[in-house]
mmCIF file of C-alpha atoms in Angstrom:
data_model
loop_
_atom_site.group_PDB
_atom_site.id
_atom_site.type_symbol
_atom_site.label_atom_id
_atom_site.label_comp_id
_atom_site.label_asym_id
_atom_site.label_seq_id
_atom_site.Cartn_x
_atom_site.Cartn_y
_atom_site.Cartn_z
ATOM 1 C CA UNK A 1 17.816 -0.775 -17.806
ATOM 2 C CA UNK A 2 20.154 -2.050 -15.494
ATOM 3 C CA UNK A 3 22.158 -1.264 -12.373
ATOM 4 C CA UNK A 4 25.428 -0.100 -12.572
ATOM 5 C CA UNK A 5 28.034 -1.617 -10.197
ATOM 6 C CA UNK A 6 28.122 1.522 -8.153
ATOM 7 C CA UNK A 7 24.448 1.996 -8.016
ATOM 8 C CA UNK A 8 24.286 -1.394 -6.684
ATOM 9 C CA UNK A 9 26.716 -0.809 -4.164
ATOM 10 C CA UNK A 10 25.088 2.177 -3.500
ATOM 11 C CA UNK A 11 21.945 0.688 -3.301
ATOM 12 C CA UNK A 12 23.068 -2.316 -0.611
ATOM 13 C CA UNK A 13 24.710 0.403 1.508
ATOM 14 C CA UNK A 14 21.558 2.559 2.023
ATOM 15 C CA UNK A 15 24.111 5.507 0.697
ATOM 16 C CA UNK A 16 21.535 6.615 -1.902
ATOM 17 C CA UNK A 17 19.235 9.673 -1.762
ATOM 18 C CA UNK A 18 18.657 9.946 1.638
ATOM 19 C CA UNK A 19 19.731 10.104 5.357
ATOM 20 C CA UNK A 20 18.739 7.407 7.344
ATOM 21 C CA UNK A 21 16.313 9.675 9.718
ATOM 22 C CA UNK A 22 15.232 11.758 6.824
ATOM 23 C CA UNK A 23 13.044 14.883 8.158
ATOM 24 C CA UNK A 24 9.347 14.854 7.430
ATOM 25 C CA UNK A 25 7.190 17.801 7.226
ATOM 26 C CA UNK A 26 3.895 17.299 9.115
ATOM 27 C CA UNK A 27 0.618 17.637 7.800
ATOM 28 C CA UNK A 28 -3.205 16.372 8.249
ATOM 29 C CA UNK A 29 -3.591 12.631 7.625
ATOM 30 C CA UNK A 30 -4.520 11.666 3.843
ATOM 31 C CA UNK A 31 -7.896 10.107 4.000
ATOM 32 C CA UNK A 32 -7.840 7.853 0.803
ATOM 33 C CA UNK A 33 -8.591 4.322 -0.770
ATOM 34 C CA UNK A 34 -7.503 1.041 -2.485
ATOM 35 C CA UNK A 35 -9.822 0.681 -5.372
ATOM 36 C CA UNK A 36 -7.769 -1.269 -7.665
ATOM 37 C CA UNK A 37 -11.039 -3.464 -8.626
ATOM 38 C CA UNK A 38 -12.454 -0.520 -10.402
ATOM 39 C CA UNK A 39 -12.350 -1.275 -13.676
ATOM 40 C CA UNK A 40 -12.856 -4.872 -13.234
ATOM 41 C CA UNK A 41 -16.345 -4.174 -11.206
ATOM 42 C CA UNK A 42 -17.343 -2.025 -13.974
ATOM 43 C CA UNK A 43 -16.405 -4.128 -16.313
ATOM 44 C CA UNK A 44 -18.719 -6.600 -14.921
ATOM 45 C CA UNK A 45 -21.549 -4.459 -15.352
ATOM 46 C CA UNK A 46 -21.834 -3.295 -12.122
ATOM 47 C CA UNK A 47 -22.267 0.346 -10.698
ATOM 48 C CA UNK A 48 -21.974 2.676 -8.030
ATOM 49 C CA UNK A 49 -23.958 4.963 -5.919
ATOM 50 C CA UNK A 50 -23.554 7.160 -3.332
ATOM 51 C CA UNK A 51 -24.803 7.387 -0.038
ATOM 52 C CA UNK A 52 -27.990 9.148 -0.887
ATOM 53 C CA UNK A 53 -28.466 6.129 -3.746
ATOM 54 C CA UNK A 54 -27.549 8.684 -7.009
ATOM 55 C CA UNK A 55 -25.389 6.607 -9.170
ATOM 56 C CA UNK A 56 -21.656 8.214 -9.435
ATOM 57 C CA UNK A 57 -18.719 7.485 -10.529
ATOM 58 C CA UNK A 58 -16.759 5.963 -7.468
ATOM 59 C CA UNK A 59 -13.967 8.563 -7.546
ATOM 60 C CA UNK A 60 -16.567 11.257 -7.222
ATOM 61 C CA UNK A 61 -18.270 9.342 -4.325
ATOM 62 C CA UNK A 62 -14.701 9.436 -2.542
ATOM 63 C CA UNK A 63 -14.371 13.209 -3.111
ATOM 64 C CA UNK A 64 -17.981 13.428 -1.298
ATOM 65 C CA UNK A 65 -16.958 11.587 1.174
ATOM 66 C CA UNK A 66 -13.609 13.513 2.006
ATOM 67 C CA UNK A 67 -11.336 10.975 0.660
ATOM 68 C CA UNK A 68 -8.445 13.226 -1.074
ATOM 69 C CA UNK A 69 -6.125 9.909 -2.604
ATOM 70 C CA UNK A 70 -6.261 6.430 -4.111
ATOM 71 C CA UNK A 71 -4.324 3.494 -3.935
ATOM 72 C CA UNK A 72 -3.644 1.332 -6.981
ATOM 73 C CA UNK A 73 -1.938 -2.260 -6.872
ATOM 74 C CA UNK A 74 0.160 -3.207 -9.165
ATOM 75 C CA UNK A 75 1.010 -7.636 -10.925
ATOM 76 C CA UNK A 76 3.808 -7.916 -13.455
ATOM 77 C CA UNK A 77 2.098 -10.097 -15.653
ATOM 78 C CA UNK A 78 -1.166 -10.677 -14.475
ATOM 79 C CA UNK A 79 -2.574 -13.941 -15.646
ATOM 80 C CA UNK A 80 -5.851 -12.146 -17.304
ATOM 81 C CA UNK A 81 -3.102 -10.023 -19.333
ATOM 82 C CA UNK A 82 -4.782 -6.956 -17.828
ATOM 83 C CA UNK A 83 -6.279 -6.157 -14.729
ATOM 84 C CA UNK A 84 -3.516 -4.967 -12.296
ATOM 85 C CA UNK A 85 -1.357 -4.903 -15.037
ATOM 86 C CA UNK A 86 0.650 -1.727 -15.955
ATOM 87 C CA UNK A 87 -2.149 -0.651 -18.852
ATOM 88 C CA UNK A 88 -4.643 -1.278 -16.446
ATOM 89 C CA UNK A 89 -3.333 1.413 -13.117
ATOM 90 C CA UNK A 90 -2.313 4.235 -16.368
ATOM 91 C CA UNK A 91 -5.510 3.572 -17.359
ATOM 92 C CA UNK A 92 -7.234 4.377 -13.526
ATOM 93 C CA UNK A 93 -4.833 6.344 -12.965
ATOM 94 C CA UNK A 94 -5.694 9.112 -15.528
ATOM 95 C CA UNK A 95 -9.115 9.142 -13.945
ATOM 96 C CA UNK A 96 -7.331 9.843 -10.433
ATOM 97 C CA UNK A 97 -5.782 12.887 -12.067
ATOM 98 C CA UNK A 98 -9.195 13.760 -13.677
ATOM 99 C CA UNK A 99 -11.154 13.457 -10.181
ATOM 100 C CA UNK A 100 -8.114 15.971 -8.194
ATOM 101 C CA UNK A 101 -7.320 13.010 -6.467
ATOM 102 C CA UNK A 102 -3.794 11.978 -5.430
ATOM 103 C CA UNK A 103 -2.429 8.466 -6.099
ATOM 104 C CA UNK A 104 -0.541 6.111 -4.050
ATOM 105 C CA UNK A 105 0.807 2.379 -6.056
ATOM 106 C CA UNK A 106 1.393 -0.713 -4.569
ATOM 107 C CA UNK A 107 4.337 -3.220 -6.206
ATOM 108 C CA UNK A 108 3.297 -6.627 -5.282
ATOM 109 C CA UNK A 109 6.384 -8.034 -7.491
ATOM 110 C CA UNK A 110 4.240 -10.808 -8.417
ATOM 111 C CA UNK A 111 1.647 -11.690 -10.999
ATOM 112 C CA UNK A 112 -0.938 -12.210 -8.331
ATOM 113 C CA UNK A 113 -1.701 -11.339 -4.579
ATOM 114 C CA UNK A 114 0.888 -10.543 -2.473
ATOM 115 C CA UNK A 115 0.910 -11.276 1.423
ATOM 116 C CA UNK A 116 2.316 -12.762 4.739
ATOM 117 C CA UNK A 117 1.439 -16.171 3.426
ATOM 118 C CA UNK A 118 2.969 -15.994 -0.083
ATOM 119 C CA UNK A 119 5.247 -14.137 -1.964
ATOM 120 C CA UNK A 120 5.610 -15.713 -5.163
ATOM 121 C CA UNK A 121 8.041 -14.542 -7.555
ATOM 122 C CA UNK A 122 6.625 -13.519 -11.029
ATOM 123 C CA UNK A 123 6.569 -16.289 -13.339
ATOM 124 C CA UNK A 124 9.346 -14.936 -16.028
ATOM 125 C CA UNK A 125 11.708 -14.252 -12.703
ATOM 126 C CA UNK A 126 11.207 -17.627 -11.133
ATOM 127 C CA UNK A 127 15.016 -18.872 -12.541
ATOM 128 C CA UNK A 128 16.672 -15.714 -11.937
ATOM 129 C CA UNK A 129 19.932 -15.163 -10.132
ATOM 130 C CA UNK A 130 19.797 -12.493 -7.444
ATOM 131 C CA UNK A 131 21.243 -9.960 -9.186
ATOM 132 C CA UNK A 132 18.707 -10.508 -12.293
ATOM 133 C CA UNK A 133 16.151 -10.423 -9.807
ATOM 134 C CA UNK A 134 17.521 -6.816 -8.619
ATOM 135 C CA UNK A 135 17.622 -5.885 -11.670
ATOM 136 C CA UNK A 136 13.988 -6.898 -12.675
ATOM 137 C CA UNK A 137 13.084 -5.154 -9.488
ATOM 138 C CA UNK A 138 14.384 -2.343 -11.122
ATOM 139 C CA UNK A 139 13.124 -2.181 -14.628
ATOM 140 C CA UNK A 140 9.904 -3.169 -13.554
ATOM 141 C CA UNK A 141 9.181 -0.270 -10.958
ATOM 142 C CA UNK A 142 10.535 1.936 -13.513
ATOM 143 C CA UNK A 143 8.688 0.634 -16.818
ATOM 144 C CA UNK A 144 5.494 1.252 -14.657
ATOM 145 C CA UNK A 145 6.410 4.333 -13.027
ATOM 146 C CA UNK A 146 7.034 6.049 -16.321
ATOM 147 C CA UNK A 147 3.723 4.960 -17.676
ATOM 148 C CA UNK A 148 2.180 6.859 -15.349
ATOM 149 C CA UNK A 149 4.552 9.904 -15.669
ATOM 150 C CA UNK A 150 4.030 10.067 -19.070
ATOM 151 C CA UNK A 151 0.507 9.915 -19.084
ATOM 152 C CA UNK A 152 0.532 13.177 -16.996
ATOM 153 C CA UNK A 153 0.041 11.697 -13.225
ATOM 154 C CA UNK A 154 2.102 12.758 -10.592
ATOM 155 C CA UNK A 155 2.534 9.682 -7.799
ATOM 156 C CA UNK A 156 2.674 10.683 -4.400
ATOM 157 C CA UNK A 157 3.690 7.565 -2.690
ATOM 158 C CA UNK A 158 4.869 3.826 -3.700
ATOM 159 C CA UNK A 159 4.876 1.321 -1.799
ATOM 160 C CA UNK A 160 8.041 -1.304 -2.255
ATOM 161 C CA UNK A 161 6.010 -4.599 -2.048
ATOM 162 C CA UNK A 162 3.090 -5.545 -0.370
ATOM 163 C CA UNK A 163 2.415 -6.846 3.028
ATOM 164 C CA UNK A 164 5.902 -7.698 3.441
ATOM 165 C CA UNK A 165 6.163 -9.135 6.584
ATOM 166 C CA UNK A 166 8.568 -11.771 5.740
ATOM 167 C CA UNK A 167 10.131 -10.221 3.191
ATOM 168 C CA UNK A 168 9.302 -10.605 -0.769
ATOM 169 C CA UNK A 169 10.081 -12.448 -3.551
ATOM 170 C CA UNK A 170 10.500 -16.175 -2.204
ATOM 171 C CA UNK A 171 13.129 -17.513 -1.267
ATOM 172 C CA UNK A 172 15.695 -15.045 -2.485
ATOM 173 C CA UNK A 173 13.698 -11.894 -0.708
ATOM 174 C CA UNK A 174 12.859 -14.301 2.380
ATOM 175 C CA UNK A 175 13.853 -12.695 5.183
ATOM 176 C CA UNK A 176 13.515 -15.261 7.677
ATOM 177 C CA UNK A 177 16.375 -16.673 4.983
ATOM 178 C CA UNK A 178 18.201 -13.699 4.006
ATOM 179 C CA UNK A 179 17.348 -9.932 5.358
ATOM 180 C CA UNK A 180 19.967 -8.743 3.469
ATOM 181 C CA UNK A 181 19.048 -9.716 0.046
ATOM 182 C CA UNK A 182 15.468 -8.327 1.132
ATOM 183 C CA UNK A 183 17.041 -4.824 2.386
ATOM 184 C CA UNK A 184 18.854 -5.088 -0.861
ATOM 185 C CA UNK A 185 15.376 -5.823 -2.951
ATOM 186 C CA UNK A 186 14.437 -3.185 -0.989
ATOM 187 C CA UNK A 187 16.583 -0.309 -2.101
ATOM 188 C CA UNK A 188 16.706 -1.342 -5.279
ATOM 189 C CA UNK A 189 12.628 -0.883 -5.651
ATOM 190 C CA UNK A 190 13.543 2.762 -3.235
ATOM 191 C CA UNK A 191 16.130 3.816 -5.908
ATOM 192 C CA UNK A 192 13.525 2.853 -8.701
ATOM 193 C CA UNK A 193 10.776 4.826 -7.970
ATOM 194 C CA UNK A 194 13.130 8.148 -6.888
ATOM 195 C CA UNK A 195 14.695 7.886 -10.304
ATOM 196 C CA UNK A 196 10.798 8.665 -11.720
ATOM 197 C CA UNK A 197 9.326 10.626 -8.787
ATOM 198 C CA UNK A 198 11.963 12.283 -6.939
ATOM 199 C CA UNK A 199 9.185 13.563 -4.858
ATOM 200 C CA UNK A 200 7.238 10.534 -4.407
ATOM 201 C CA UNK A 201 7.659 9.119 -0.848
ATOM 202 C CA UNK A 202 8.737 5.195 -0.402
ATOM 203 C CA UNK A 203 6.594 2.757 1.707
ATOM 204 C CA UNK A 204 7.633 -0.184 2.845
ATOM 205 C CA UNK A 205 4.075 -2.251 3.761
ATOM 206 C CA UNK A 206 2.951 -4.931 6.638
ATOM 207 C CA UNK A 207 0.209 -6.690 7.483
ATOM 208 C CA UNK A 208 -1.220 -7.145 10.937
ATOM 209 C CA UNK A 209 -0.794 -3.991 12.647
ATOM 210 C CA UNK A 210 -1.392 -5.285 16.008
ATOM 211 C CA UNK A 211 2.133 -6.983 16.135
ATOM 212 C CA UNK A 212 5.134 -4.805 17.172
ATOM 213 C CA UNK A 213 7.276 -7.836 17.459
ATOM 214 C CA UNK A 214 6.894 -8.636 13.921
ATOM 215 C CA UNK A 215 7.322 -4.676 13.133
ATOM 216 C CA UNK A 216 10.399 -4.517 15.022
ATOM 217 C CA UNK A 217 11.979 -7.536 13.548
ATOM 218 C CA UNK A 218 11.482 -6.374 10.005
ATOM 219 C CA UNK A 219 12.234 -2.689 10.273
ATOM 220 C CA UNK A 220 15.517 -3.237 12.710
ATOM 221 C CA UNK A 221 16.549 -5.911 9.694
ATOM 222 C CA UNK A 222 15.605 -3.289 7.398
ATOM 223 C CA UNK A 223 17.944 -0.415 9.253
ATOM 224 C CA UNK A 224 20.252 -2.706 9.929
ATOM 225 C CA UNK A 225 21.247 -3.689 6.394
ATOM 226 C CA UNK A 226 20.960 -0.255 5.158
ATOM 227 C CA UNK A 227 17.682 -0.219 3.870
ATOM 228 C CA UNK A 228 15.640 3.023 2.997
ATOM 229 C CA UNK A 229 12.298 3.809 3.577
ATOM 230 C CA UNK A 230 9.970 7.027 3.888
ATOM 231 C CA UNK A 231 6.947 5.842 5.464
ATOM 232 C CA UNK A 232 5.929 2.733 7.339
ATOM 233 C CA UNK A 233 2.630 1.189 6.048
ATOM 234 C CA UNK A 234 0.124 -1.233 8.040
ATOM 235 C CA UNK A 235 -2.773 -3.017 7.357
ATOM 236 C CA UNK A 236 -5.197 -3.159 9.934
ATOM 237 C CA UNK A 237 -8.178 -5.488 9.612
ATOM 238 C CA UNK A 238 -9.082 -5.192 13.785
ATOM 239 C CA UNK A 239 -12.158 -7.932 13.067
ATOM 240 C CA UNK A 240 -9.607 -10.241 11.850
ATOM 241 C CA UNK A 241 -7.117 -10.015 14.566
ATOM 242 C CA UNK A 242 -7.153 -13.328 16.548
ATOM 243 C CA UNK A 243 -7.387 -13.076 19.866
ATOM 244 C CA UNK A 244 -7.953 -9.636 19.881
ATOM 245 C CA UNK A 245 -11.292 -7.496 20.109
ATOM 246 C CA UNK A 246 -11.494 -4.687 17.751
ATOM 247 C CA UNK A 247 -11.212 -2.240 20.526
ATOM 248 C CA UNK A 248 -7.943 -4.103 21.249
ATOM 249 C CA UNK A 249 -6.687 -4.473 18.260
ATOM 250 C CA UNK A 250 -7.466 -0.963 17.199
ATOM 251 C CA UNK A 251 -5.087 0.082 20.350
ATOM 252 C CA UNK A 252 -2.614 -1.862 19.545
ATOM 253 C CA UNK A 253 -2.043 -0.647 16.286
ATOM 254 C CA UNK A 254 -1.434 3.300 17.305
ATOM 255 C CA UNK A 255 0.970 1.816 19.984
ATOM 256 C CA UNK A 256 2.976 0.116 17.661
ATOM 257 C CA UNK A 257 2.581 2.934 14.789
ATOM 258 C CA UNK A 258 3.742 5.115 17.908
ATOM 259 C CA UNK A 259 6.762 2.729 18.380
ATOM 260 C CA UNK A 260 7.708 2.977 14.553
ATOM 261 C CA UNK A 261 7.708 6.536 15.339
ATOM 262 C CA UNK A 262 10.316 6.359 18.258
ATOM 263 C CA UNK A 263 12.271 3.854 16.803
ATOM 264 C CA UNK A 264 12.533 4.867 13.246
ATOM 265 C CA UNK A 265 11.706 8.346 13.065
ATOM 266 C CA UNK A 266 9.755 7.956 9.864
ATOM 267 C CA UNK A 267 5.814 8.834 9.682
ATOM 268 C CA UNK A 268 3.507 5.800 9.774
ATOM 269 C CA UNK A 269 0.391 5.261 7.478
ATOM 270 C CA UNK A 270 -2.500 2.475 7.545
ATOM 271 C CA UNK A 271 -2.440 1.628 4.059
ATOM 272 C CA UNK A 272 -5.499 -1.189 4.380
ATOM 273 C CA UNK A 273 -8.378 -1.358 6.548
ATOM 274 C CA UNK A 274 -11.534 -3.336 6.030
ATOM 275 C CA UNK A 275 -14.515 -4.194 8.240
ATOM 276 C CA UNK A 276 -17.001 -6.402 7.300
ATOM 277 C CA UNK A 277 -19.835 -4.951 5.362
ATOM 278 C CA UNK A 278 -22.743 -5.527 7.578
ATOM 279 C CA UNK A 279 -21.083 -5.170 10.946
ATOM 280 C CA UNK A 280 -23.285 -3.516 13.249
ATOM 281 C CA UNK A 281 -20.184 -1.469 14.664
ATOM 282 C CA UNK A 282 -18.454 -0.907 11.208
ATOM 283 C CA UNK A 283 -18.904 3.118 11.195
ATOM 284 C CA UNK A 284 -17.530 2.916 15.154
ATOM 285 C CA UNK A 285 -14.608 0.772 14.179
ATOM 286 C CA UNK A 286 -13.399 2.353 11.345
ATOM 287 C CA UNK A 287 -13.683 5.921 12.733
ATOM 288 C CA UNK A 288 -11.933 5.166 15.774
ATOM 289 C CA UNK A 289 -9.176 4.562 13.487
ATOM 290 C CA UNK A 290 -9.061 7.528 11.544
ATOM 291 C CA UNK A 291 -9.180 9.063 14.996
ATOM 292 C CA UNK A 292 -6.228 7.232 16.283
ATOM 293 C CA UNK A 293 -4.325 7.789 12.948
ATOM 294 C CA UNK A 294 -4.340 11.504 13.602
ATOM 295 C CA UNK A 295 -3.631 11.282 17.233
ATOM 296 C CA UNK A 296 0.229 9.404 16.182
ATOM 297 C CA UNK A 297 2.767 11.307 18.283
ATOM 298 C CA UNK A 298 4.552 14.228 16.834
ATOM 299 C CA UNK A 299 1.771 14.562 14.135
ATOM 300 C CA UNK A 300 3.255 11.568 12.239
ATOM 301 C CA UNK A 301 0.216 9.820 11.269
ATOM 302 C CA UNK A 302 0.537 10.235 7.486
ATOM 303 C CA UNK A 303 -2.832 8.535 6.711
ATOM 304 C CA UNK A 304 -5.402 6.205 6.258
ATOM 305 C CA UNK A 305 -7.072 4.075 3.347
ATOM 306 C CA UNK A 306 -10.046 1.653 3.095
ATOM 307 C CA UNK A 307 -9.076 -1.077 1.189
ATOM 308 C CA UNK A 308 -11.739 -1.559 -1.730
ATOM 309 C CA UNK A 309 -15.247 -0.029 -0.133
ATOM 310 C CA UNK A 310 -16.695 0.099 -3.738
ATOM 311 C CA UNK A 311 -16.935 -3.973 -3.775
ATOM 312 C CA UNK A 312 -20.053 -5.235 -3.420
ATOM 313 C CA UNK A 313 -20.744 -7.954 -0.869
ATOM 314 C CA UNK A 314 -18.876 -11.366 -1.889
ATOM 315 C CA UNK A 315 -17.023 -9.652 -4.882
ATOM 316 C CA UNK A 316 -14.176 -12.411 -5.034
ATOM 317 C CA UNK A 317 -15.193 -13.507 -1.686
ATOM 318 C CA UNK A 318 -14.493 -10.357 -0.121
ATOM 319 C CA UNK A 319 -16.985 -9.167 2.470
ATOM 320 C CA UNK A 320 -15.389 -6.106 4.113
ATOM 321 C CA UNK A 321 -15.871 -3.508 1.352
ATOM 322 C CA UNK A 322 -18.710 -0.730 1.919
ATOM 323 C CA UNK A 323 -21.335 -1.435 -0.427
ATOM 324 C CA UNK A 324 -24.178 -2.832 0.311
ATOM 325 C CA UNK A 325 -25.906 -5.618 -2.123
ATOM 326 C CA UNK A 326 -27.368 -2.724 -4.002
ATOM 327 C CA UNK A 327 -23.933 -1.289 -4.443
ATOM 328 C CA UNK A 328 -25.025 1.439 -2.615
ATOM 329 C CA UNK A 329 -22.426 3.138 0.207
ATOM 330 C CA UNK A 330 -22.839 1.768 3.663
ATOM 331 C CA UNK A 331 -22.278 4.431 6.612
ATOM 332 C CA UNK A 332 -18.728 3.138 6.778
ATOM 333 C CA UNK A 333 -17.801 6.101 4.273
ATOM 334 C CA UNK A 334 -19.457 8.737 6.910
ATOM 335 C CA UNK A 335 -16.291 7.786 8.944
ATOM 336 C CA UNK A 336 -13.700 9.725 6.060
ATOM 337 C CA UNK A 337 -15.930 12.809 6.553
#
């Protein structure tokens, strides 16, 4: 389906669907996490079990845990032909409706990972004009959006690319090159997912928590382009953070999710955090976090989400899930209770 001229217009100006300081009713952080790997761990053979050592299913290990939401990532065309793909989230997503869970997806807009390093345009969108690419934008968030919907899920919140901290969908969507065509990307994705899930809130997603000045930049871009947004996301790896201890980095983060606050007036959300598996602090670090998500001023810490604890040690190199080579939970999940 595609844009009219008006919605477009619409769209550019940030006239659509909301104000720009929308009001936000408060309520207890989400506790909740990415575990778009699920099917592809299973698939592999491999299973789960909780922290006693019973073998569940990993949504029911969240639920024990006091997780109340998932988070599901979303490729165009991924280059297996499923996993990430839009068969593959209806498929986990049904089982987040089964488990009383709510759901959260993530729009990468590519056919692979999305991040500050690369945002590569999906393959069948790589020649597109900008407007084609709006309108892909578009038809894409929708095509997936009413999967879900018509498989009897309700989304709760979508997230309007991934770790966008230069913008998405290189070059056109750069916006080091060109905020405006990435506002513009922006609203189109915002206008998108409304036109499914009225209800569902918008999240525009960066990495790095720790830096404000890279916040700032985007999100005054953002506003000042006409962009919408609901929620600000952040990833927050506080090992990771160069130059920074995790005490520091940990701080940081509720400073800046504080100045999002001020500045934007929208409620802030870590939508990715991830220790390292075997840390001897990783309970202490992670907890401190769910602490400082609910101590955001004016009760605007929206919520927090472990990105993929159910992946064993090394999964695709990753070594800050919550399993431990048995795939058996580490104490890191104690820190959702």
């Amino acid at each position: 389906m595609k844009l009219s001229n008006l919605q477009r217009l619409l769209a550019g100006a940030g006239l659509l669907l909301a104000p720009l300081f929308a009001q936000h009713s408060l309520a207890a952080p989400v506790k909740g996490a990415d575990v778009s790997w699920t099917s592809q761990i299973e698939d592999n053979g491999y299973k789960y079990y909780n922290r006693s050592g019973v073998q569940k299913d990993v949504f029911a290990i969240m639920k024990e845990q006091g997780m109340t939401a998932v988070r599901l990532r979303v490729w165009v065309n991924p280059a297996d032909g499923w996993y990430n793909g839009t068969q593959d989230v209806v498929a986990k997503a049904r089982r987040v409706k089964a488990a009383g869970l709510k759901l959260m997806v993530d729009f990468h807009y590519s056919d692979t990972w999305a991040d500050p390093g690369k945002q590569t345009k999906p393959a069948a969108w790589r020649n597109y004009t900008f407007q084609q690419l709006m309108d892909a934008v578009w038809n894409s968030t929708r095509y997936t959006l009413q999967a879900i919907k018509d498989a009897g899920v309700t989304v709760d919140w979508v997230q309007v690319g991934n770790e966008t901290n230069n913008g998405m969908l290189w070059d056109d969507g750069k916006a080091s090159v060109n905020m405006r065509n990435y506002a513009w990307l922006t609203n189109t994705g915002y206008n998108a997912v409304k036109s499914i899930y009225s209800g569902a809130k918008v999240i525009v997603h960066l990495a790095n928590c720790h830096d404000n000045a890279n916040f700032r930049w985007i999100f005054d871009g953002l506003r000042n382009n006409g962009a919408q947004f609901d929620i600000i996301g952040a990833s927050n790896y506080p090992t990771n953070a160069g130059g920074y201890t995790w005490q520091n980095a940990n701080t940081a983060c509720l400073n800046n999710l504080n100045d999002m606050v001020s500045r934007y007036g929208v409620p802030v959300m870590i939508t990715e955090i991830g220790v390292p598996w075997d840390h001897s602090q990783a309970y202490t670090i992670v907890k401190d976090m769910v602490t400082k998500v609910g101590q955001v001023s004016g009760g605007k810490g929206a919520g927090i989400f472990y990105w993929e604890p159910q992946a064993r040690p090394g999964w695709q190199g990753y070594t800050l899930g919550a399993m431990d080579n048995n795939g058996k939970a580490t104490a890191v999940w104690d820190a959702f209770k």
